[in-house]
Amino acid sequence: MTKRFYIETVGCQMNMLDSELIASGLLRLGYEPAISASKADVVLFNTCSVRQHAEDKVYSALGRLKHAKQHNPLKIIGVLGCMAQKDGPLIFRRAPHVDLVVGPSQLGQLPRLIEEVAAGAGPTIAVSSDRKAESHREARESFAPFNPARRAEARPVAHQAMVRVAFGCDKFCSYCIVPSVRGPEQSRRPEDIEEEVQLLARQARQRDVALEVTLLGQTVNSYRYRDGGRTFRLADLLARLNDVEGLARLKFVTNHPRHMTEDLIKAVRDLSRVTPYFHVPAQSGSDRMLRRMRRGYSSSQYREMLGRIHETVPGAAVTSDFIVGFCGETEAEFQRSVDLVREARFKNSFIFKYSPRPGTHAAARFEDDVPDEEKRRRNNELLAVQNAISEEDNQPLVGRTVEILVEGPSKTSLKHEATERATQLVGRTTCDRIVVFEGAGELIGRLVSVEIEKAAAFTLFGRTVTSATN
Ligand code: SF4
């Protein structure tokens, strides 16, 4: 009988991509996707450790599966990804009905491990060694990149794809667990990346849709691959991918302000498929907080970088992340973040309340001394400032015609209609602005011109003005 798998994914785009690649591996083994955890023989949680809330969600979901496992002991339950690497055997203690704990670097072994558990191997753990206890070379070996072949059937849509260009991170920002759970930064060979993008573009052409590729790295702009005497950087990679036949748009996230070099900004200006969109997290506008966070730049260096982006790529959209209520953040220091948001006029900002992560420098050295109520207030204040700016800056787009890549049915449409009958669609401009408009399902995956009729902080509303092209 065909075995079925179900993957629940928490966290960032890296995890979304990992889940797609895990699904590829299981499809290759003959497994089929299940529509829910209750209908699956193998239930996998691909987890995130960046915030406590994300971990709590997984432990609650595991708790809910306890009875299902008692009812069907052959059901295999696995915890994968960052939380697996961080908590390791603790997961078996907190949820003894879990069969598998597999870190991000061991995901390539997952199909074999599932088969072994199914054959009666019992609880199984596969994680990397403790990065801090290893030499750099040992850590690189222990944190092997997970990079299997892509399969069209495992991809949620043919018109958008994420492609990892680098694994891990060496920055060790004081609040962040990523360098411990994802290991040292390792960039992929440009030839392999190009081959993968070529394959994705071929698959998109076969389905007659336009392709948008998002290059992923924890700090994507520190991409660096040495080959003999030559070093390839992100700008070189973008130039190499720009001419792939069938590729409509090329994006890259997430950037670190220190690596926002001239050549990269100019590549965005000069390469036709690269979208004028930069996600460059500032995290704080206070220099003392930035030092405590070990971000490696000051607020004036961040402002100077923004100036270079806007001077070189006029009209570019810049987005940011902020942490509010970081250890010891005073009201005056929080206001420096408000100042930066007002001055930078980001397209939008993702704002997070600080959540201490065990195993990080900040959790060990600083007191988490801003009360939660105060963190919430700062979060709301910063968000309100950002939202007012987003709404204001979207107004000049009213009356203009923009090109959007149609992503799928809008949320409202999804509630009421099947995808193919959807009448309200959603897409994005090259500057990553969300546009909602009326249109037929066959426009999904196509580039369409839309005239903007109304603008809110997060969404533009419009109507199509041309027939679809791709
Ligand atoms: S750059 Fe800093 S915040 Fe980003 S993944 Fe690396 S350590 Fe974490």
Short mmCIF file of C-alpha atoms and ligand atoms in Angstrom, two decimals:
data_model
loop_
_atom_site.label_atom_id
_atom_site.label_comp_id
_atom_site.label_asym_id
_atom_site.label_seq_id
_atom_site.Cartn_x
_atom_site.Cartn_y
_atom_site.Cartn_z
CA MET A 1 0.00 0.00 0.00
CA THR A 2 1.24 3.49 -0.80
CA LYS A 3 2.68 5.29 2.22
CA ARG A 4 1.75 8.94 2.77
CA PHE A 5 3.71 11.80 4.32
CA TYR A 6 2.70 15.13 5.77
CA ILE A 7 5.14 17.99 6.46
CA GLU A 8 4.29 20.92 8.69
CA THR A 9 6.72 23.78 8.20
CA VAL A 10 7.45 26.57 10.67
CA GLY A 11 9.83 29.46 10.08
CA CYS A 12 11.70 31.13 7.29
CA GLN A 13 12.10 30.60 3.54
CA MET A 14 15.08 28.29 4.20
CA ASN A 15 12.68 25.93 5.94
CA MET A 16 10.10 26.20 3.15
CA LEU A 17 12.81 25.21 0.70
CA ASP A 18 14.02 22.36 2.93
CA SER A 19 10.45 21.04 3.13
CA GLU A 20 10.18 21.08 -0.65
CA LEU A 21 13.47 19.19 -0.94
CA ILE A 22 12.41 16.66 1.72
CA ALA A 23 9.18 16.09 -0.21
CA SER A 24 11.26 15.48 -3.36
CA GLY A 25 13.23 12.76 -1.59
CA LEU A 26 10.10 11.04 -0.29
CA LEU A 27 8.31 11.21 -3.66
CA ARG A 28 11.34 9.57 -5.22
CA LEU A 29 10.93 6.70 -2.72
CA GLY A 30 7.31 6.22 -3.79
CA TYR A 31 5.63 8.09 -0.92
CA GLU A 32 2.67 10.32 -1.69
CA PRO A 33 1.61 13.51 0.08
CA ALA A 34 -1.24 13.32 2.61
CA ILE A 35 -3.79 16.10 3.05
CA SER A 36 -3.44 16.12 6.84
CA ALA A 37 -1.33 14.70 9.67
CA SER A 38 -4.16 12.34 10.60
CA LYS A 39 -4.11 10.75 7.13
CA ALA A 40 -0.31 10.35 7.02
CA ASP A 41 1.94 7.40 7.81
CA VAL A 42 4.87 9.79 8.31
CA VAL A 43 4.35 13.18 9.99
CA LEU A 44 7.30 15.56 9.87
CA PHE A 45 7.69 18.90 11.63
CA ASN A 46 10.26 21.10 9.96
CA THR A 47 11.05 23.47 12.81
CA CYS A 48 12.45 26.89 13.65
CA SER A 49 14.41 28.02 16.71
CA VAL A 50 14.62 31.73 16.06
CA ARG A 51 11.83 32.54 18.53
CA GLN A 52 10.44 30.71 21.55
CA HIS A 53 6.94 31.03 20.13
CA ALA A 54 7.88 28.92 17.08
CA GLU A 55 9.21 26.15 19.34
CA ASP A 56 6.13 26.24 21.59
CA LYS A 57 3.94 25.76 18.53
CA VAL A 58 5.79 22.58 17.57
CA TYR A 59 5.67 21.09 21.08
CA SER A 60 1.90 21.76 21.21
CA ALA A 61 1.42 20.13 17.81
CA LEU A 62 3.48 17.14 18.98
CA GLY A 63 1.28 16.92 22.10
CA ARG A 64 -1.80 16.73 19.90
CA LEU A 65 -0.33 13.72 18.05
CA LYS A 66 0.20 11.65 21.18
CA HIS A 67 -3.16 9.90 20.95
CA ALA A 68 -2.79 9.28 17.22
CA LYS A 69 0.50 7.52 17.94
CA GLN A 70 -1.07 5.45 20.73
CA HIS A 71 -3.84 4.49 18.35
CA ASN A 72 -1.40 3.69 15.52
CA PRO A 73 2.12 2.91 16.80
CA LEU A 74 3.33 2.45 13.22
CA LYS A 75 2.80 6.15 12.48
CA ILE A 76 6.26 7.75 12.27
CA ILE A 77 6.68 11.19 13.83
CA GLY A 78 9.78 13.24 13.09
CA VAL A 79 11.14 16.58 14.28
CA LEU A 80 13.47 18.14 11.72
CA GLY A 81 15.52 21.28 11.25
CA CYS A 82 16.78 23.92 13.64
CA MET A 83 14.92 22.79 16.77
CA ALA A 84 16.12 19.23 16.21
CA GLN A 85 19.70 20.48 16.08
CA LYS A 86 19.25 22.75 19.10
CA ASP A 87 17.26 20.48 21.44
CA GLY A 88 18.45 17.05 20.23
CA PRO A 89 17.61 14.28 22.76
CA LEU A 90 15.55 16.70 24.86
CA ILE A 91 12.79 16.30 22.24
CA PHE A 92 12.46 12.58 23.07
CA ARG A 93 12.19 13.48 26.76
CA ARG A 94 9.49 16.11 26.17
CA ALA A 95 7.64 14.07 23.54
CA PRO A 96 8.48 10.36 23.95
CA HIS A 97 6.21 9.42 21.04
CA VAL A 98 8.62 11.10 18.58
CA ASP A 99 10.57 8.58 16.45
CA LEU A 100 13.03 10.79 14.61
CA VAL A 101 15.08 13.90 15.38
CA VAL A 102 17.03 15.13 12.35
CA GLY A 103 19.08 18.34 12.08
CA PRO A 104 19.22 20.60 8.99
CA SER A 105 22.49 19.06 7.79
CA GLN A 106 21.23 15.48 8.03
CA LEU A 107 18.06 15.97 6.01
CA GLY A 108 19.63 14.11 3.08
CA GLN A 109 19.63 10.97 5.25
CA LEU A 110 15.94 11.31 6.08
CA PRO A 111 14.48 8.79 3.57
CA ARG A 112 16.89 6.12 4.85
CA LEU A 113 16.23 6.99 8.50
CA ILE A 114 12.46 6.74 7.96
CA GLU A 115 12.89 3.30 6.38
CA GLU A 116 15.06 2.20 9.33
CA VAL A 117 12.50 3.41 11.89
CA ALA A 118 9.74 1.66 9.92
CA ALA A 119 11.83 -1.52 10.09
CA GLY A 120 11.93 -1.24 13.90
CA ALA A 121 15.12 0.73 14.62
CA GLY A 122 13.41 2.67 17.45
CA PRO A 123 13.93 6.34 18.30
CA THR A 124 16.67 7.73 16.06
CA ILE A 125 18.63 10.95 16.21
CA ALA A 126 20.89 12.46 13.55
CA VAL A 127 22.31 15.91 14.26
CA SER A 128 25.60 17.74 13.77
CA SER A 129 28.21 18.02 16.49
CA ASP A 130 28.40 21.09 18.74
CA ARG A 131 29.88 23.79 16.52
CA LYS A 132 31.56 25.56 19.41
CA ALA A 133 33.48 22.42 20.38
CA GLU A 134 34.85 21.84 16.87
CA SER A 135 37.53 23.31 14.65
CA HIS A 136 36.24 25.25 11.64
CA ARG A 137 37.11 22.35 9.33
CA GLU A 138 35.40 19.78 11.56
CA ALA A 139 32.32 21.99 11.84
CA ARG A 140 32.12 22.34 8.04
CA GLU A 141 32.22 18.57 7.69
CA SER A 142 29.63 18.04 10.40
CA PHE A 143 27.25 20.64 8.93
CA ALA A 144 27.03 19.15 5.45
CA PRO A 145 24.94 21.17 3.00
CA PHE A 146 21.57 19.61 2.11
CA ASN A 147 21.21 19.95 -1.58
CA PRO A 148 19.29 17.21 -3.38
CA ALA A 149 17.91 17.38 -6.93
CA ARG A 150 14.70 19.36 -7.50
CA ARG A 151 11.52 17.63 -8.61
CA ALA A 152 8.75 19.58 -10.29
CA GLU A 153 6.03 17.56 -8.46
CA ALA A 154 7.36 18.62 -5.06
CA ARG A 155 7.18 22.32 -5.85
CA PRO A 156 4.03 24.11 -4.68
CA VAL A 157 3.99 26.29 -7.83
CA ALA A 158 5.95 26.28 -11.09
CA HIS A 159 6.30 30.06 -11.33
CA GLN A 160 8.20 30.76 -8.10
CA ALA A 161 11.22 28.95 -6.76
CA MET A 162 13.75 29.43 -4.01
CA VAL A 163 17.34 28.46 -4.69
CA ARG A 164 19.84 28.24 -1.89
CA VAL A 165 23.19 29.77 -2.70
CA ALA A 166 24.79 29.54 0.73
CA PHE A 167 24.31 27.55 3.92
CA GLY A 168 24.95 28.59 7.52
CA CYS A 169 26.24 31.82 9.01
CA ASP A 170 29.47 33.04 10.60
CA LYS A 171 28.21 36.34 11.96
CA PHE A 172 27.17 35.25 15.47
CA CYS A 173 24.89 38.21 16.16
CA SER A 174 24.47 38.02 19.92
CA TYR A 175 20.73 37.21 19.89
CA CYS A 176 20.76 34.65 17.08
CA ILE A 177 20.86 30.86 17.25
CA VAL A 178 21.28 30.32 13.50
CA PRO A 179 25.11 29.96 13.42
CA SER A 180 24.86 27.15 16.01
CA VAL A 181 22.04 25.24 14.34
CA ARG A 182 22.84 25.82 10.67
CA GLY A 183 26.62 25.70 10.99
CA PRO A 184 29.41 27.60 9.23
CA GLU A 185 28.75 29.65 6.12
CA GLN A 186 29.35 27.58 2.98
CA SER A 187 28.68 28.90 -0.51
CA ARG A 188 27.64 26.64 -3.37
CA ARG A 189 29.47 26.35 -6.70
CA PRO A 190 28.12 28.89 -9.21
CA GLU A 191 27.92 26.15 -11.88
CA ASP A 192 25.62 24.06 -9.68
CA ILE A 193 23.40 27.04 -8.91
CA GLU A 194 23.14 27.92 -12.58
CA GLU A 195 22.29 24.34 -13.49
CA GLU A 196 19.50 24.35 -10.90
CA VAL A 197 18.07 27.64 -12.18
CA GLN A 198 18.25 26.29 -15.77
CA LEU A 199 16.25 23.26 -14.68
CA LEU A 200 13.64 25.39 -12.90
CA ALA A 201 13.35 27.63 -15.97
CA ARG A 202 12.86 24.60 -18.22
CA GLN A 203 10.11 23.32 -15.93
CA ALA A 204 8.44 26.75 -15.99
CA ARG A 205 8.62 26.89 -19.80
CA GLN A 206 7.05 23.44 -20.03
CA ARG A 207 4.13 24.72 -17.97
CA ASP A 208 4.03 27.97 -19.93
CA VAL A 209 4.55 30.26 -16.93
CA ALA A 210 7.06 32.97 -16.09
CA LEU A 211 9.66 32.10 -13.46
CA GLU A 212 10.72 34.13 -10.44
CA VAL A 213 13.74 32.81 -8.56
CA THR A 214 14.68 33.96 -5.07
CA LEU A 215 18.27 33.23 -4.11
CA LEU A 216 18.53 32.34 -0.44
CA GLY A 217 21.30 32.69 2.11
CA GLN A 218 21.29 33.64 5.79
CA THR A 219 23.44 36.54 4.63
CA VAL A 220 23.02 36.05 0.91
CA ASN A 221 25.19 39.01 0.00
CA SER A 222 28.23 37.52 1.72
CA TYR A 223 28.13 34.75 -0.93
CA ARG A 224 31.69 34.00 -1.92
CA TYR A 225 32.97 31.01 -3.87
CA ARG A 226 36.66 30.61 -4.55
CA ASP A 227 37.65 28.64 -7.62
CA GLY A 228 41.39 28.55 -8.25
CA GLY A 229 42.53 32.14 -8.44
CA ARG A 230 39.04 33.58 -8.92
CA THR A 231 36.44 34.58 -6.34
CA PHE A 232 32.77 34.66 -7.33
CA ARG A 233 30.59 37.03 -5.36
CA LEU A 234 26.83 37.57 -5.41
CA ALA A 235 27.10 40.23 -8.14
CA ASP A 236 28.94 37.70 -10.37
CA LEU A 237 26.30 35.10 -9.68
CA LEU A 238 23.46 37.48 -10.55
CA ALA A 239 25.21 38.35 -13.83
CA ARG A 240 25.61 34.66 -14.62
CA LEU A 241 21.93 33.88 -13.94
CA ASN A 242 20.46 36.99 -15.54
CA ASP A 243 20.48 35.46 -19.03
CA VAL A 244 18.94 32.10 -18.20
CA GLU A 245 16.22 31.56 -20.81
CA GLY A 246 12.74 31.69 -19.28
CA LEU A 247 13.81 33.46 -16.11
CA ALA A 248 11.61 36.52 -15.59
CA ARG A 249 12.69 37.79 -12.18
CA LEU A 250 15.64 37.27 -9.87
CA LYS A 251 15.59 38.29 -6.19
CA PHE A 252 17.92 37.64 -3.26
CA VAL A 253 17.39 37.56 0.50
CA THR A 254 18.49 38.18 3.26
CA ASN A 255 21.21 40.79 3.11
CA HIS A 256 23.65 41.96 5.76
CA PRO A 257 24.34 45.71 5.68
CA ARG A 258 28.11 45.17 5.84
CA HIS A 259 28.14 43.24 2.56
CA MET A 260 26.03 45.67 0.54
CA THR A 261 28.89 46.42 -1.83
CA GLU A 262 29.00 48.80 -4.80
CA ASP A 263 29.27 45.97 -7.32
CA LEU A 264 26.13 44.34 -5.92
CA ILE A 265 24.06 47.53 -5.97
CA LYS A 266 25.23 48.24 -9.52
CA ALA A 267 24.32 44.68 -10.53
CA VAL A 268 20.76 45.35 -9.35
CA ARG A 269 20.75 48.56 -11.39
CA ASP A 270 22.20 47.01 -14.54
CA LEU A 271 20.80 43.48 -14.79
CA SER A 272 17.37 43.39 -16.40
CA ARG A 273 15.94 40.41 -14.52
CA VAL A 274 17.17 41.41 -11.06
CA THR A 275 14.38 43.20 -9.21
CA PRO A 276 15.06 46.56 -7.51
CA TYR A 277 14.27 45.21 -4.08
CA PHE A 278 16.63 45.01 -1.08
CA HIS A 279 15.78 43.37 2.23
CA VAL A 280 18.51 44.66 4.56
CA PRO A 281 17.68 44.24 8.26
CA ALA A 282 18.81 47.18 10.43
CA GLN A 283 17.60 45.58 13.72
CA SER A 284 18.05 48.84 15.69
CA GLY A 285 18.72 52.53 15.22
CA SER A 286 20.72 52.74 18.45
CA ASP A 287 24.49 52.33 18.25
CA ARG A 288 24.72 50.87 21.74
CA MET A 289 22.08 48.26 20.88
CA LEU A 290 23.81 47.46 17.59
CA ARG A 291 27.07 46.89 19.48
CA ARG A 292 25.28 44.68 22.02
CA MET A 293 23.67 42.78 19.17
CA ARG A 294 27.16 42.40 17.60
CA ARG A 295 25.82 43.48 14.24
CA GLY A 296 29.13 44.92 13.08
CA TYR A 297 27.91 48.35 11.86
CA SER A 298 26.71 51.61 13.32
CA SER A 299 23.46 53.40 12.53
CA SER A 300 25.38 55.98 10.48
CA GLN A 301 27.04 53.23 8.42
CA TYR A 302 23.58 51.76 7.82
CA ARG A 303 22.29 55.17 6.71
CA GLU A 304 25.27 55.60 4.42
CA MET A 305 24.52 52.20 2.83
CA LEU A 306 20.88 53.22 2.29
CA GLY A 307 22.07 56.41 0.62
CA ARG A 308 24.21 54.39 -1.80
CA ILE A 309 21.27 52.13 -2.69
CA HIS A 310 18.89 55.03 -3.38
CA GLU A 311 21.51 57.01 -5.30
CA THR A 312 22.42 54.08 -7.55
CA VAL A 313 18.97 52.48 -7.96
CA PRO A 314 16.40 55.31 -7.78
CA GLY A 315 12.97 53.99 -6.84
CA ALA A 316 14.35 50.81 -5.26
CA ALA A 317 12.28 49.32 -2.45
CA VAL A 318 14.14 48.66 0.79
CA THR A 319 12.69 46.62 3.63
CA SER A 320 14.08 45.99 7.08
CA ASP A 321 13.77 43.94 10.28
CA PHE A 322 13.80 45.44 13.78
CA ILE A 323 14.09 43.89 17.20
CA VAL A 324 12.40 45.89 19.95
CA GLY A 325 13.00 45.46 23.68
CA PHE A 326 16.48 43.99 23.27
CA CYS A 327 18.40 43.59 26.57
CA GLY A 328 18.82 46.98 28.24
CA GLU A 329 17.07 48.97 25.49
CA THR A 330 15.96 52.29 26.98
CA GLU A 331 13.08 54.37 25.70
CA ALA A 332 15.57 56.84 24.19
CA GLU A 333 17.37 53.99 22.40
CA PHE A 334 14.07 52.61 21.10
CA GLN A 335 13.32 56.09 19.75
CA ARG A 336 16.51 55.88 17.63
CA SER A 337 14.82 52.94 15.82
CA VAL A 338 11.71 55.09 15.34
CA ASP A 339 13.95 57.87 13.93
CA LEU A 340 15.56 55.43 11.51
CA VAL A 341 12.21 54.13 10.26
CA ARG A 342 10.95 57.70 9.74
CA GLU A 343 14.10 58.71 7.90
CA ALA A 344 14.65 55.57 5.83
CA ARG A 345 11.01 55.28 4.73
CA PHE A 346 11.28 51.52 4.30
CA LYS A 347 8.71 49.88 2.04
CA ASN A 348 7.90 47.84 5.10
CA SER A 349 9.55 46.54 8.24
CA PHE A 350 9.22 43.24 10.04
CA ILE A 351 9.22 44.03 13.74
CA PHE A 352 9.92 41.46 16.43
CA LYS A 353 9.87 41.57 20.21
CA TYR A 354 13.18 40.29 21.56
CA SER A 355 12.96 36.66 22.69
CA PRO A 356 16.09 35.24 24.40
CA ARG A 357 17.42 32.07 22.83
CA PRO A 358 19.37 29.68 25.08
CA GLY A 359 22.84 29.08 23.68
CA THR A 360 23.32 32.62 22.39
CA HIS A 361 25.73 35.23 23.70
CA ALA A 362 22.90 37.61 24.63
CA ALA A 363 21.00 34.96 26.62
CA ALA A 364 24.18 34.11 28.55
CA ARG A 365 25.46 37.63 29.15
CA PHE A 366 22.57 40.10 29.24
CA GLU A 367 19.42 40.35 31.24
CA ASP A 368 16.14 40.23 29.30
CA ASP A 369 15.01 43.24 31.29
CA VAL A 370 12.42 44.99 29.11
CA PRO A 371 8.99 43.85 30.35
CA ASP A 372 6.84 42.08 27.79
CA GLU A 373 4.16 44.74 28.05
CA GLU A 374 6.74 47.39 27.15
CA LYS A 375 8.08 45.29 24.26
CA ARG A 376 4.53 45.05 22.94
CA ARG A 377 4.04 48.81 23.21
CA ARG A 378 7.31 49.50 21.34
CA ASN A 379 6.38 46.92 18.72
CA ASN A 380 3.00 48.59 18.16
CA GLU A 381 4.49 52.09 18.08
CA LEU A 382 7.16 51.21 15.54
CA LEU A 383 4.65 49.30 13.44
CA ALA A 384 2.26 52.25 13.44
CA VAL A 385 5.03 54.59 12.25
CA GLN A 386 6.07 52.14 9.54
CA ASN A 387 2.48 51.50 8.41
CA ALA A 388 1.74 55.20 8.05
CA ILE A 389 4.87 55.57 5.88
CA SER A 390 3.98 52.50 3.79
CA GLU A 391 0.49 53.83 3.17
CA GLU A 392 1.74 57.31 2.30
CA ASP A 393 4.46 56.02 -0.04
CA ASN A 394 2.03 53.73 -1.85
CA GLN A 395 -0.31 56.62 -2.78
CA PRO A 396 1.78 57.95 -5.72
CA LEU A 397 1.31 54.54 -7.36
CA VAL A 398 -2.43 55.19 -7.79
CA GLY A 399 -3.09 55.78 -11.49
CA ARG A 400 0.17 54.13 -12.55
CA THR A 401 0.48 50.87 -14.47
CA VAL A 402 2.79 48.28 -12.97
CA GLU A 403 3.93 44.85 -14.09
CA ILE A 404 3.06 42.10 -11.68
CA LEU A 405 3.79 38.41 -11.51
CA VAL A 406 0.48 36.75 -10.64
CA GLU A 407 1.06 34.46 -7.66
CA GLY A 408 -2.38 32.91 -7.12
CA PRO A 409 -5.86 33.52 -5.75
CA SER A 410 -6.18 36.26 -3.13
CA LYS A 411 -6.92 35.20 0.45
CA THR A 412 -10.53 36.32 0.07
CA SER A 413 -10.91 34.36 -3.13
CA LEU A 414 -9.34 31.25 -1.60
CA LYS A 415 -11.99 31.24 1.10
CA HIS A 416 -14.79 31.06 -1.43
CA GLU A 417 -13.57 29.44 -4.62
CA ALA A 418 -11.36 26.67 -5.96
CA THR A 419 -8.03 27.91 -7.43
CA GLU A 420 -9.09 27.41 -11.05
CA ARG A 421 -12.33 29.37 -10.51
CA ALA A 422 -10.68 32.18 -8.55
CA THR A 423 -11.85 35.61 -9.60
CA GLN A 424 -9.68 37.70 -7.31
CA LEU A 425 -5.94 37.24 -7.78
CA VAL A 426 -2.82 38.47 -6.05
CA GLY A 427 0.60 39.25 -7.47
CA ARG A 428 3.71 41.30 -6.79
CA THR A 429 5.40 44.19 -8.48
CA THR A 430 9.15 44.10 -9.14
CA CYS A 431 9.49 46.13 -5.92
CA ASP A 432 7.71 43.37 -3.99
CA ARG A 433 4.46 45.30 -3.53
CA ILE A 434 1.36 43.15 -3.23
CA VAL A 435 -1.38 43.84 -5.78
CA VAL A 436 -4.92 42.45 -5.67
CA PHE A 437 -7.10 42.54 -8.79
CA GLU A 438 -9.98 40.75 -10.52
CA GLY A 439 -8.88 38.18 -13.06
CA ALA A 440 -9.22 34.61 -14.27
CA GLY A 441 -7.24 31.71 -12.76
CA GLU A 442 -5.36 31.17 -16.04
CA LEU A 443 -3.37 34.36 -15.34
CA ILE A 444 -1.59 32.64 -12.43
CA GLY A 445 2.12 32.42 -13.20
CA ARG A 446 2.01 35.17 -15.82
CA LEU A 447 3.31 38.70 -16.01
CA VAL A 448 0.39 41.10 -16.24
CA SER A 449 0.07 44.89 -16.44
CA VAL A 450 -2.23 46.29 -13.80
CA GLU A 451 -3.38 49.86 -13.30
CA ILE A 452 -3.44 50.76 -9.62
CA GLU A 453 -6.74 52.21 -8.45
CA LYS A 454 -6.36 52.21 -4.67
CA ALA A 455 -3.48 51.91 -2.22
CA ALA A 456 -3.34 50.78 1.42
CA ALA A 457 -0.28 50.17 3.62
CA PHE A 458 0.26 46.55 2.62
CA THR A 459 -1.79 46.12 -0.52
CA LEU A 460 -2.45 47.86 -3.81
CA PHE A 461 -5.71 47.28 -5.66
CA GLY A 462 -6.00 47.53 -9.42
CA ARG A 463 -7.35 46.24 -12.73
CA THR A 464 -5.61 44.52 -15.63
CA VAL A 465 -4.90 46.73 -18.62
CA THR A 466 -3.36 44.21 -21.03
CA SER A 467 -3.67 40.58 -21.88
CA ALA A 468 -1.23 38.30 -20.15
CA THR A 469 2.29 37.65 -21.32
CA ASN A 470 5.05 35.58 -19.89
S1 SF4 B 1 23.54 37.52 10.26
FE1 SF4 B 1 23.12 37.54 12.44
S2 SF4 B 1 20.86 37.48 12.54
FE2 SF4 B 1 21.41 36.81 10.48
S3 SF4 B 1 21.52 34.55 10.60
FE3 SF4 B 1 23.61 35.34 10.94
S4 SF4 B 1 23.80 35.51 13.15
FE4 SF4 B 1 21.60 35.32 12.71
#
